[in-house]
Coordinates of C-alpha atoms in Angstrom, one line a residue:
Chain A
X14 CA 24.3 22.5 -10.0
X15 CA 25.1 24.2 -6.8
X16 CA 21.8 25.9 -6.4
X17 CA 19.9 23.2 -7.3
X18 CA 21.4 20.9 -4.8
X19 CA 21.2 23.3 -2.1
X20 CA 17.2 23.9 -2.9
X21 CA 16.8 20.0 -3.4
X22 CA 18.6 19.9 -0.1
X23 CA 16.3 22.5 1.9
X24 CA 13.1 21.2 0.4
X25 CA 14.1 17.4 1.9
X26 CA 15.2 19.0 4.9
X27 CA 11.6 20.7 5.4
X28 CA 9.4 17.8 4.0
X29 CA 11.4 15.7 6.9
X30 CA 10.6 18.3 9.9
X31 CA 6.9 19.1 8.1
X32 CA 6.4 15.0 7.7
X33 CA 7.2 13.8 11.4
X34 CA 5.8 17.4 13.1
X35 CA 7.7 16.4 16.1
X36 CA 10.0 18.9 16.4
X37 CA 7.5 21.5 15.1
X38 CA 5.1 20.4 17.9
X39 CA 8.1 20.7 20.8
X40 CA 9.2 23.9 20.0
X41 CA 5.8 25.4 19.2
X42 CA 4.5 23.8 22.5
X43 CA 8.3 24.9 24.1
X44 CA 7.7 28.4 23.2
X45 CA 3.9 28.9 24.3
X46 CA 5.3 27.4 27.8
X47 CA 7.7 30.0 27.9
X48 CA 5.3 32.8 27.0
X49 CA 2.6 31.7 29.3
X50 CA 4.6 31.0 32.3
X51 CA 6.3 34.5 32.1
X52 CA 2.7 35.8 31.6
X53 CA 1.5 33.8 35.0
X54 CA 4.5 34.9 36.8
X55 CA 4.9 38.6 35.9
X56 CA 0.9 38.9 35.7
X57 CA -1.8 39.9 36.2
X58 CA -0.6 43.4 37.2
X59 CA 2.1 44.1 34.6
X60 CA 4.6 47.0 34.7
X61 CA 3.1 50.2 33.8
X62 CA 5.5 52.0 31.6
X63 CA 6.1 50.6 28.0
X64 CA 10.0 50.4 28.5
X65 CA 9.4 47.9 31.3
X66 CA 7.0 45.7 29.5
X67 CA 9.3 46.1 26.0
X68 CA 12.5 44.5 28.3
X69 CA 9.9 41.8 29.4
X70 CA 8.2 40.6 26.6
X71 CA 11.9 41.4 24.3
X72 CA 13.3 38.4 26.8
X73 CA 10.9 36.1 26.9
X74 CA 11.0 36.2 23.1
X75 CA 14.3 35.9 22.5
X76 CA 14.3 33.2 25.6
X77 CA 11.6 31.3 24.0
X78 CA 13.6 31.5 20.4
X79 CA 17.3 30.7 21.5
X80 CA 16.1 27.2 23.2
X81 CA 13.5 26.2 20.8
X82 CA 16.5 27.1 18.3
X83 CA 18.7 24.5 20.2
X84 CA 15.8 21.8 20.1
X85 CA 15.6 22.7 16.3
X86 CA 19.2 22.5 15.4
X87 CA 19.6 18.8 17.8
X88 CA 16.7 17.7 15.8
X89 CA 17.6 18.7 12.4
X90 CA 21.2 16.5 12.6
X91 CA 19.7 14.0 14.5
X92 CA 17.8 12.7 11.5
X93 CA 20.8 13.2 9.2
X94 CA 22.9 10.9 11.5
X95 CA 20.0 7.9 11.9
X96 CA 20.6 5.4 9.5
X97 CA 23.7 7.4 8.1
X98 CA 21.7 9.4 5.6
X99 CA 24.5 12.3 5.7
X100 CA 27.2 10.0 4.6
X101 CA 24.5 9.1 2.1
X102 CA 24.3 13.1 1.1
X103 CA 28.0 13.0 1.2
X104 CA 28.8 10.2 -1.3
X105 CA 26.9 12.1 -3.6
X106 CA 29.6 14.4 -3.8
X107 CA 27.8 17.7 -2.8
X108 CA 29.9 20.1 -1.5
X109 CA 30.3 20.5 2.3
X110 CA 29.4 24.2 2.3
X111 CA 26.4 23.3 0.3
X112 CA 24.8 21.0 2.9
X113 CA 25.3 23.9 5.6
X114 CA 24.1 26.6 3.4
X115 CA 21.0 24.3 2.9
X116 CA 20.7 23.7 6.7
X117 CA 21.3 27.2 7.9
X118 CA 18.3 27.7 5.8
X119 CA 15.7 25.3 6.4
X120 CA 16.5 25.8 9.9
X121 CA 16.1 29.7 9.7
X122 CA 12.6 28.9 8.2
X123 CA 11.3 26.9 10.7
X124 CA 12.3 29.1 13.3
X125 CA 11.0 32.2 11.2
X126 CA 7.8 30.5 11.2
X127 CA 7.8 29.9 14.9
X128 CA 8.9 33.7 15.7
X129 CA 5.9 35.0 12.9
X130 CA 3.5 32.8 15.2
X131 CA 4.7 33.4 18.3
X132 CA 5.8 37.3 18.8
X133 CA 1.9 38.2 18.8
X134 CA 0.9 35.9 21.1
X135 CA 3.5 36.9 23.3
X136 CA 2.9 40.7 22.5
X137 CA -1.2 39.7 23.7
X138 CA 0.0 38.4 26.8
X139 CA 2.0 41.2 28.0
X140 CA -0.7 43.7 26.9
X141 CA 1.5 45.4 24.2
X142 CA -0.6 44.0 21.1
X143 CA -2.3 47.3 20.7
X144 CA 0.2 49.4 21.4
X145 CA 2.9 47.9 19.1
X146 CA 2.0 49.1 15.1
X147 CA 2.3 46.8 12.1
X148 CA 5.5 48.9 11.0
X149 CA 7.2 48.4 14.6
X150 CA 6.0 44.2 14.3
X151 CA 7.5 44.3 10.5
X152 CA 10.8 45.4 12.2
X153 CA 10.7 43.4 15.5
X154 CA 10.3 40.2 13.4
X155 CA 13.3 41.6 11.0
X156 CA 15.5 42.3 14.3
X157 CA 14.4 38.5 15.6
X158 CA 15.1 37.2 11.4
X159 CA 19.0 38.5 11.6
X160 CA 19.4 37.3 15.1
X161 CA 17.9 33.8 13.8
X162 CA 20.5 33.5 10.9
X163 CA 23.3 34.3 13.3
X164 CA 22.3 31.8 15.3
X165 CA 21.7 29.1 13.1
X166 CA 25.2 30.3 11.2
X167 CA 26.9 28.9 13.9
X168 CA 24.3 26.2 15.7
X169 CA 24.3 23.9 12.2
X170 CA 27.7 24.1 12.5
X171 CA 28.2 23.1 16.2
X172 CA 25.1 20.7 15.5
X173 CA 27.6 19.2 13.2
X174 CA 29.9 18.3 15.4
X175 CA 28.1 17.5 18.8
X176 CA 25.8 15.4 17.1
X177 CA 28.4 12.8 16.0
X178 CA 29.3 12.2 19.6
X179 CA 27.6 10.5 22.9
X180 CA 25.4 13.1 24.5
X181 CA 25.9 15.5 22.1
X182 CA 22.0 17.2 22.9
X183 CA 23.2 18.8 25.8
X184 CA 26.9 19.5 24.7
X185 CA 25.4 21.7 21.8
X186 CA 23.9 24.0 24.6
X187 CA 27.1 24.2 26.3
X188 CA 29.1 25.0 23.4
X189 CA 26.8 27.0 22.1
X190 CA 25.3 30.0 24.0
X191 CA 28.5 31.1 25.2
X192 CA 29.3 31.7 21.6
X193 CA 25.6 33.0 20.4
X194 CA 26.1 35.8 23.5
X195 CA 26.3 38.7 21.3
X196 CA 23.9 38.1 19.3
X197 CA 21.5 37.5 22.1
X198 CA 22.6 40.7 23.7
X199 CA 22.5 42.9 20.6
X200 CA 19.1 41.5 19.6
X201 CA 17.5 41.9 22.8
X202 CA 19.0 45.4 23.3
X203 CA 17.3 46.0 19.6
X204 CA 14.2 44.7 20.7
X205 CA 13.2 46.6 23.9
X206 CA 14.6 49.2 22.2
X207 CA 11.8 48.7 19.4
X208 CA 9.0 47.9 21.6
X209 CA 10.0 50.6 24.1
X210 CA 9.9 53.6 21.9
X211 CA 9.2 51.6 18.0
X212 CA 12.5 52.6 17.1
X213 CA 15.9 51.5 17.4
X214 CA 17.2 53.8 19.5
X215 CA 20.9 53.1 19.7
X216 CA 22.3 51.9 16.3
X217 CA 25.2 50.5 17.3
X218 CA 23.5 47.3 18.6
X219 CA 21.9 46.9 15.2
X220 CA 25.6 47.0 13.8
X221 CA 26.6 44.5 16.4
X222 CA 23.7 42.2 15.5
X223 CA 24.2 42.5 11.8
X224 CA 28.0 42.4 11.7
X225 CA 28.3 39.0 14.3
X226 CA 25.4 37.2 12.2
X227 CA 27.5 38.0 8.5
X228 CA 31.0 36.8 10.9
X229 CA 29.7 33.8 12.1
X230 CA 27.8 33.0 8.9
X231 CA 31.4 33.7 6.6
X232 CA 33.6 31.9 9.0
X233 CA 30.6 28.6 9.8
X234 CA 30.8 28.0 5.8
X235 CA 34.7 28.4 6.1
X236 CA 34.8 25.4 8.5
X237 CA 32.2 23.4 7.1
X238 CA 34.1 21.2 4.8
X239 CA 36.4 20.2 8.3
X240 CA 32.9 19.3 10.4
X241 CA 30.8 17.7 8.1
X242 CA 33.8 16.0 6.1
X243 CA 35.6 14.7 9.2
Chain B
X10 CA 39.0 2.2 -14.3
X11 CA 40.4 1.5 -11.7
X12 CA 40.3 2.3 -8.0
X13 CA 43.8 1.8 -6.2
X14 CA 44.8 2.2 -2.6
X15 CA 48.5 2.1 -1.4
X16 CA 49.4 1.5 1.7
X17 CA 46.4 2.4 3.4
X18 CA 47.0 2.3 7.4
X19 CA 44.0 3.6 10.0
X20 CA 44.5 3.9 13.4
X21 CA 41.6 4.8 16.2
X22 CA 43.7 5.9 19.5
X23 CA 47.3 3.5 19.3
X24 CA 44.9 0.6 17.7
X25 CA 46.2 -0.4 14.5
X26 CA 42.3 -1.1 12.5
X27 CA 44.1 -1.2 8.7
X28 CA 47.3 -2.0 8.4
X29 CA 49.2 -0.9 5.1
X30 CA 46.6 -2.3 2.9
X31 CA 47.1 -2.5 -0.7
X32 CA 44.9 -3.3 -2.9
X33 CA 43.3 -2.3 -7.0
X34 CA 39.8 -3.0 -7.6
X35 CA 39.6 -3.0 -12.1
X36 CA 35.9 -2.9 -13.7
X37 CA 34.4 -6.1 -14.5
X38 CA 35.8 -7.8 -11.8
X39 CA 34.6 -9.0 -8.2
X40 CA 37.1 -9.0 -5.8
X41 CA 35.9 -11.0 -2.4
X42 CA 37.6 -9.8 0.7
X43 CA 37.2 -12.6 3.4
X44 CA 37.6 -11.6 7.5
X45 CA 36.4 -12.5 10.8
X46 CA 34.2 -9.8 12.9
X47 CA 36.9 -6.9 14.0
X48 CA 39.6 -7.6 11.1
X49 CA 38.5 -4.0 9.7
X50 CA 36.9 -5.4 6.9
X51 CA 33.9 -2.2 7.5
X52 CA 36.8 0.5 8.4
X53 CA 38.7 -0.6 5.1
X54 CA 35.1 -0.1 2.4
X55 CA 34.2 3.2 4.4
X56 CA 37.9 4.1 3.6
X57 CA 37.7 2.8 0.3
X58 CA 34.4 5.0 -0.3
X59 CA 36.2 8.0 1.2
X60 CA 33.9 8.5 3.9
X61 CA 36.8 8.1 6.3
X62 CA 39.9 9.6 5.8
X63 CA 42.9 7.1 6.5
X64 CA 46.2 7.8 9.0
X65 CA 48.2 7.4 6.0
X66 CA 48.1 5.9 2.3
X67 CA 46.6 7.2 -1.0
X68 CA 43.3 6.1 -2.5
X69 CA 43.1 6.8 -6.2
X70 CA 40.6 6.6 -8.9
X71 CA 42.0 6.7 -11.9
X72 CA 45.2 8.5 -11.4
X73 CA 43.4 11.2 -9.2
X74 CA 43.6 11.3 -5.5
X75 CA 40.1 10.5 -3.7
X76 CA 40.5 12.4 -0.7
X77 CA 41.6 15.5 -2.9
X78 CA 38.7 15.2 -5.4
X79 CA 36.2 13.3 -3.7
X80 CA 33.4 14.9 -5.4
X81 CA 34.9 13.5 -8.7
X82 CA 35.3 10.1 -7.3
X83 CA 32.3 9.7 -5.0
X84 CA 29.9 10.2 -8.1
X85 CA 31.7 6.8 -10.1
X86 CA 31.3 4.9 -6.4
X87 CA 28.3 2.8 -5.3
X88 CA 28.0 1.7 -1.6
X89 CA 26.2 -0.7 0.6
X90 CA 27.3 -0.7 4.1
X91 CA 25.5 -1.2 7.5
X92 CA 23.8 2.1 7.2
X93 CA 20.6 2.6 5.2
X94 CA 22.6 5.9 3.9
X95 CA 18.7 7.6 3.3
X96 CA 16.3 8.6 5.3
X97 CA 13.3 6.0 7.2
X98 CA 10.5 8.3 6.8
X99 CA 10.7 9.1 3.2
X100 CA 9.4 6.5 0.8
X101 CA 11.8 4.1 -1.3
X102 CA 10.7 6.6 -4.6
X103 CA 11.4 9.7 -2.3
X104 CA 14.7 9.0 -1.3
X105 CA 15.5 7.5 -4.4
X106 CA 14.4 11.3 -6.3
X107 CA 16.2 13.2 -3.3
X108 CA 19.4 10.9 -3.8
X109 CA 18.8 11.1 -7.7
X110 CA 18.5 15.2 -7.9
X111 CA 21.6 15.0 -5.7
X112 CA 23.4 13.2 -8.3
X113 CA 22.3 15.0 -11.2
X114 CA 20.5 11.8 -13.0
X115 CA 18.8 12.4 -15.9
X116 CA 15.2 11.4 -16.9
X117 CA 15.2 10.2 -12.7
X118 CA 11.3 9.7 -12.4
X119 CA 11.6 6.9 -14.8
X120 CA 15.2 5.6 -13.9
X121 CA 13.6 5.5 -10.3
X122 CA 10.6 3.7 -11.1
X123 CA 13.2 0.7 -13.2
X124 CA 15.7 0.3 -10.4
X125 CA 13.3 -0.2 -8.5
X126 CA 11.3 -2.7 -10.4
X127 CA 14.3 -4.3 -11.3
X128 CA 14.7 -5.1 -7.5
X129 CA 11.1 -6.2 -6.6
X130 CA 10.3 -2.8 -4.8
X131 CA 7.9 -1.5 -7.4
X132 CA 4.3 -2.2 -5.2
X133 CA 6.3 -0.6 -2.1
X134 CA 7.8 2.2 -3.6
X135 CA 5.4 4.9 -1.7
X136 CA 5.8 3.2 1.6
X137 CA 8.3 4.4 3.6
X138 CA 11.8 2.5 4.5
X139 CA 10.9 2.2 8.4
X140 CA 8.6 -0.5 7.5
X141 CA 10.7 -2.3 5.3
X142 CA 12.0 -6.1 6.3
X143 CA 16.3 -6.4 6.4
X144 CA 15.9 -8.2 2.5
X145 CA 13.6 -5.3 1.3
X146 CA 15.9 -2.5 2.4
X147 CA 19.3 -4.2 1.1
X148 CA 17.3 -4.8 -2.2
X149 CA 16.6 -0.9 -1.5
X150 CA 20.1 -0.6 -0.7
X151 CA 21.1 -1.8 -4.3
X152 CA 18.9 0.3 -5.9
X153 CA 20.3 3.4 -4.2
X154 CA 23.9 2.0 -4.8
X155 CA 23.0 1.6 -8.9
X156 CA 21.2 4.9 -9.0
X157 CA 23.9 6.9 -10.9
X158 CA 25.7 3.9 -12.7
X159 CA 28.8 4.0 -11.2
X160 CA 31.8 2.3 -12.1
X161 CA 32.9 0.7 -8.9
X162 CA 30.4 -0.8 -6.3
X163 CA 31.8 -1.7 -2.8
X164 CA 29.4 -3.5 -0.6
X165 CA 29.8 -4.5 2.4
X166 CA 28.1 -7.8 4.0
X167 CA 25.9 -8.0 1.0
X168 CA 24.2 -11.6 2.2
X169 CA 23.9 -10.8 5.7
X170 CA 20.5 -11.0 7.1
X171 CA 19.6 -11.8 4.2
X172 CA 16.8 -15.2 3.6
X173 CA 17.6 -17.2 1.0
X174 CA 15.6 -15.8 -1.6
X175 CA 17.3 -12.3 -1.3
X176 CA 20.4 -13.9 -1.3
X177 CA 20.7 -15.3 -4.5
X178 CA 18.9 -11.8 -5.6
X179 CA 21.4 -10.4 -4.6
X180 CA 23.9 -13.0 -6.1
X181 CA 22.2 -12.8 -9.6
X182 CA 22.4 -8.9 -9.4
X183 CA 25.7 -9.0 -9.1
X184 CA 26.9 -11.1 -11.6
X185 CA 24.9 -8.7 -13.8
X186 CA 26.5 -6.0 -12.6
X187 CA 29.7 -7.4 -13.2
X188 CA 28.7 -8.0 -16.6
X189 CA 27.9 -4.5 -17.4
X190 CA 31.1 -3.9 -16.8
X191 CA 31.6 -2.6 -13.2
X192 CA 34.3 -2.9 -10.5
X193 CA 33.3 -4.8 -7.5
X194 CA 34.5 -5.4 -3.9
X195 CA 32.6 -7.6 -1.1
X196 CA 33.5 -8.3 2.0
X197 CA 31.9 -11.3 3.5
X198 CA 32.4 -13.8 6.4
X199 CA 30.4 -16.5 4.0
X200 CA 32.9 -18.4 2.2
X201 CA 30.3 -20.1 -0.4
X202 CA 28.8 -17.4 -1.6
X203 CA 32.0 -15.3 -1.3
X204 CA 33.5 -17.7 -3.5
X205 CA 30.3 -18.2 -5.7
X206 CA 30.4 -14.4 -6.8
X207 CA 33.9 -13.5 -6.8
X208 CA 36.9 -13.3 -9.0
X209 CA 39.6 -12.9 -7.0
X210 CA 40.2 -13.5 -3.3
X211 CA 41.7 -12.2 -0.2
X212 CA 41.6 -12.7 3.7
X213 CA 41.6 -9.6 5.8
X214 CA 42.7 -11.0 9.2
X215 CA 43.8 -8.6 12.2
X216 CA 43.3 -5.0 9.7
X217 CA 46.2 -7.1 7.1
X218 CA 45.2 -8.3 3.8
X219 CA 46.6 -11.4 2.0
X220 CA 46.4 -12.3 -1.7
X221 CA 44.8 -15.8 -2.2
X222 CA 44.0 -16.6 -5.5
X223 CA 42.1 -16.3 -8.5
X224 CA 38.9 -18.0 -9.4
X225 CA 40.7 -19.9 -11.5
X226 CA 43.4 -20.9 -9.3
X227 CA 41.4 -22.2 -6.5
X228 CA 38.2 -24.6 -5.9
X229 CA 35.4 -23.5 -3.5
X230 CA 35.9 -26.6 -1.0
X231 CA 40.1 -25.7 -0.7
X232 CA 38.9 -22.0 -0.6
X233 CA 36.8 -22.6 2.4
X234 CA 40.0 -25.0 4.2
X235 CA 42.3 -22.2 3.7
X236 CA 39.9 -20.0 5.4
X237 CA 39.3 -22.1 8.1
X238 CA 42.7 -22.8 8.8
X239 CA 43.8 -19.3 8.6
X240 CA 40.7 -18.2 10.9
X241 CA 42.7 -21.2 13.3
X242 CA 46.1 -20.2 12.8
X243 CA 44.5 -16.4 14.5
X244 CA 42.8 -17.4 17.5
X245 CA 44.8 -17.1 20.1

C-alpha cells in the first residue's frame, strides 16, 4: 500500500510539473542564463590549464543547479497548497513520510533531467566537451545526482514549512543554503576534482557528500510527520 | 459509528476560536450547526476532520483517538470545506483516480465514472476543475467527498454560492446520503435549508455551541426566531 501510494504520488506530482511546463521552462531557461552569462563574462579567452576551467565550469553548474533547485522545490509545494490539495492528500490518510519520500523524488527527477541537459552545454561553453570522456560525464552527473538528493532531502522539507507562511519564496532561500553548505562544498570540491584530472582525487569529499545527503535524507523523513502534519 | 469530540478548545495567539465544544455526530443523522461569520464554525469541521490539531480536547471515532490514528479515521471521513482539496489543472476524472488510488478504491475507473454521473459531471469529466463554475466544483466537491464511502461526511457551507438548482442538488444528495446510512454535520448561516436537511440543531455563536432541538421538537419558522434573536442577543 505504501509503495503504491508513494508511486501514485510521484506520477501526479510529475504529470502536474510536465502538464503546466512552467517551472520546467524557468529553471531550464534559469540555468542556460547562468551558463551563458558565465560563458560571456569569463570568455572568449578562457583559462588555459584544465584545473582552472574544471573550478569554473564545476561552479557554474552547481550555481545553475542549487537555484533552479530552490525555484523547483517553491514550485512543487506551491501547487500542493492552492486550493488545499495537500490537506486533500492528507485526508486520505497517507503517511506523512510517504508524501516526502514521493516529493524528494519527483523533485530529484526533474532536476536530474535538467543537470543530464544542461552539464554538456555548459561543458561546450567552457571548451571542456572534448576533453571530458563519457566515463568522467557518467560520474560527474553521479557526483551532481547525490548532491541533488541531498538537496532536495532537506529543501521538500523546508518547502514544507515556508510555503505555509506569507513570503515563504524567499524564506526557503534563507533557510536553506546555509543548511545545503556542505553539500555544495563537497560536490563542488568533487567536481573540479573530476573535471580537473577525471578522477576524484581526494575521497574524503565524496564521503562528505555521500554521508550529509543519507543524514539529511534519514533525519528530513524523521520530521516529516511534524511539517506536513502541523 | 460514531464520531465524538469532548471538550474541544482551539486557540490562535490568546484568541479563544473553539471553546470546550462537545459534540457526537451518529450515522444516519444530520446534525446542522448554525453561526454567524467568525463563530469558528470552519476551525471546528477542520478540527473535526483532523486537519487541525486542537489546544486541548479529544476527538474520537469509534472509541479510537483521531489525532493518534488519523490514518484509520481520515479514510471513514468525507469533507467539503472552502478548499477544492484537488488540484485545478487535473481533470474532474484525474483527480478523482489520483484521490481514488490514494484511498485504495476498488474497481475506481468505474466508481469514478458513477459519482460523477450521479452528480451531473459526466460530459465535463476530462475538463479540468479551473474552468469549473462554484455549483460545478461543489457538485465536484461531493463527488470527491463520497469517493471511498465513508461513514461520516462533514461539510462545510454546503449551499453557499450555490444557484438554486445546485442547491436543492445538493439538498436531495444529502438526504440520500443520510439514507444510506451516513453521519452528517453542516454548518450553515441559512436557516431554511439548515433546517430543511437537518436532524438535530445547534448554534455556534462566539467559538460555543448550544443544543437546540430536534427536528421533531422544533418548527422551521420558531427555528429561524430563535436564531435571530440569539444572532441579536450577540451583537454588541
Amino acid at each position: 500500500m505504501a509503495f503504491r501510494q508513494i508511486t501514485t504520488l510521484i506520477r501526479k506530482d510529475l504529470r502536474l510539473q510536465f502538464r503546466a511546463k512552467e517551472t520546467l521552462a524557468l529553471i531550464f531557461v534559469f540555468s542556460i542564463l547562468v551558463v551563458l552569462i558565465f560563458a560571456f563574462g569569463f570568455g572568449p579567452q578562457f583559462p588555459e590549464t584544465e584545473r582552472e576551467l574544471g573550478k569554473l565550469a564545476a561552479s557554474v553548474l552547481w550555481g545553475a543547479s542549487v537555484f533552479a533547485g530552490i525555484i523547483t522545490l517553491n514550485r512543487s509545494f506551491a501547487l500542493e497548497r492552492t486550493h488545499g490539495a495537500l490537506h486533500g492528500i492528507r485526508l486520505t490518510g497517507v503517511d506523512a513520510g510517504n508524501v516526502y519520500l514521493s516529493k524528494v523524488v519527483s523533485n530529484v527527477i526533474i532536476l536530474l533531467l535538467l543537470e543530464i541537459v544542461i552539464t554538456p552545454i555548459a561543458l561546450q561553453f567552457f571548451g571542456l566537451f572534448d576533453d571530458v570522456s563519457m566515463g568522467t560525464l557518467l560520474k560527474l552527473l553521479g557526483i551532481l545526482s547525490i548532491g541533488t538528493i541531498g538537496f532536495c532531502a532537506v529543501g521538500v522539507l523546508l518547502a514544507g514549512m515556508s510555503t505555509s507562511t506569507s513570503g515563504g519564496e524567499s524564506l526557503l532561500s534563507v533557510i536553506l543554503l546555509p543548511l545545503v553548505i556542505p553539500i555544495i562544498m563537497a560536490g563542488t570540491k568533487c567536481s573540479v576534482s573530476l573535471l580537473s584530472t577525471s578522477e576524484i582525487e581526494d575521497g574524503s569529499w565524496l564521503v562528505m557528500l555521500i554521508a550529509s545527503s543519507v543524514v539529511f535524507l534519514v533525519s528530513a523523513y524523521l520530521l516529516a510527520d511534524a511539517v506536513i502534519e502541523e | 459509528m460514531h464520531l465524538s469530540a469532548s471538550q474541544i478548545t482551539k486557540k490562535f495567539a490568546h484568541r479563544t476560536i473553539v471553546n470546550n465544544v462537545d459534540l457526537t455526530i451518529k450515522v444516519g443523522e444530520v446534525v446542522t450547526i448554525f453561526g454567524p461569520n467568525g463563530a469558528g464554525k470552519t476551525t471546528l469541521i477542520k478540527i473535526l476532520s483532523t486537519l487541525l490539531r486542537p489546544t486541548s480536547g479529544k476527538l474520537e471515532f469509534e472509541g479510537i483517538d483521531a489525532f493518534e490514528d488519523y490514518a484509520q479515521v481520515r479514510s471513514k471521513l468525507g469533507i467539503i470545506i472552502h478548499e477544492h482539496l484537488a488540484y485545478p489543472t487535473l481533470t474532474a476524472f484525474e483527480n478523482l483516480k489520483f484521490f481514488g488510488q490514494m484511498y485504495g478504491v476498488e474497481q475506481l475507473e468505474t466508481c469514478c465514472k458513477t459519482l460523477l454521473t450521479e452528480v451531473g459531471l459526466q460530459r465535463f469529466s476530462h475538463e479540468p476543475l479551473h474552468i469549473f463554475s462554484r455549483g460545478m466544483t461543489q457538485r465536484f466537491m461531493i463527488a470527491r467527498a463520497l469517493l471511498h464511502c465513508p461513514s461520516i461526511l462533514l461539510l462545510d457551507e454546503p449551499f453557499s454560492g450555490l444557484d438554486a438548482a445546485a442547491k436543492q442538488f445538493v439538498q436531495e444528495r444529502i438526504a440520500q446520503e443520510q439514507q444510506n446510512g451516513k453521519g452528517i454535520l453542516i454548518t450553515t448561516h441559512n436557516t431554511d435549508l439548515g433546517y430543511h436537511v437537518g436532524t438535530r440543531f445547534l448554534f455556534m455563536i462566539d467559538g460555543e455551541l448550544e443544543t437546540v432541538a430536534h427536528k421533531d421538537g422544533i418548527s422551521g419558522e420558531a427555528l429561524m426566531q430563535k436564531y435571530e434573536e440569539r444572532l441579536i442577543k450577540t451583537t454588541p
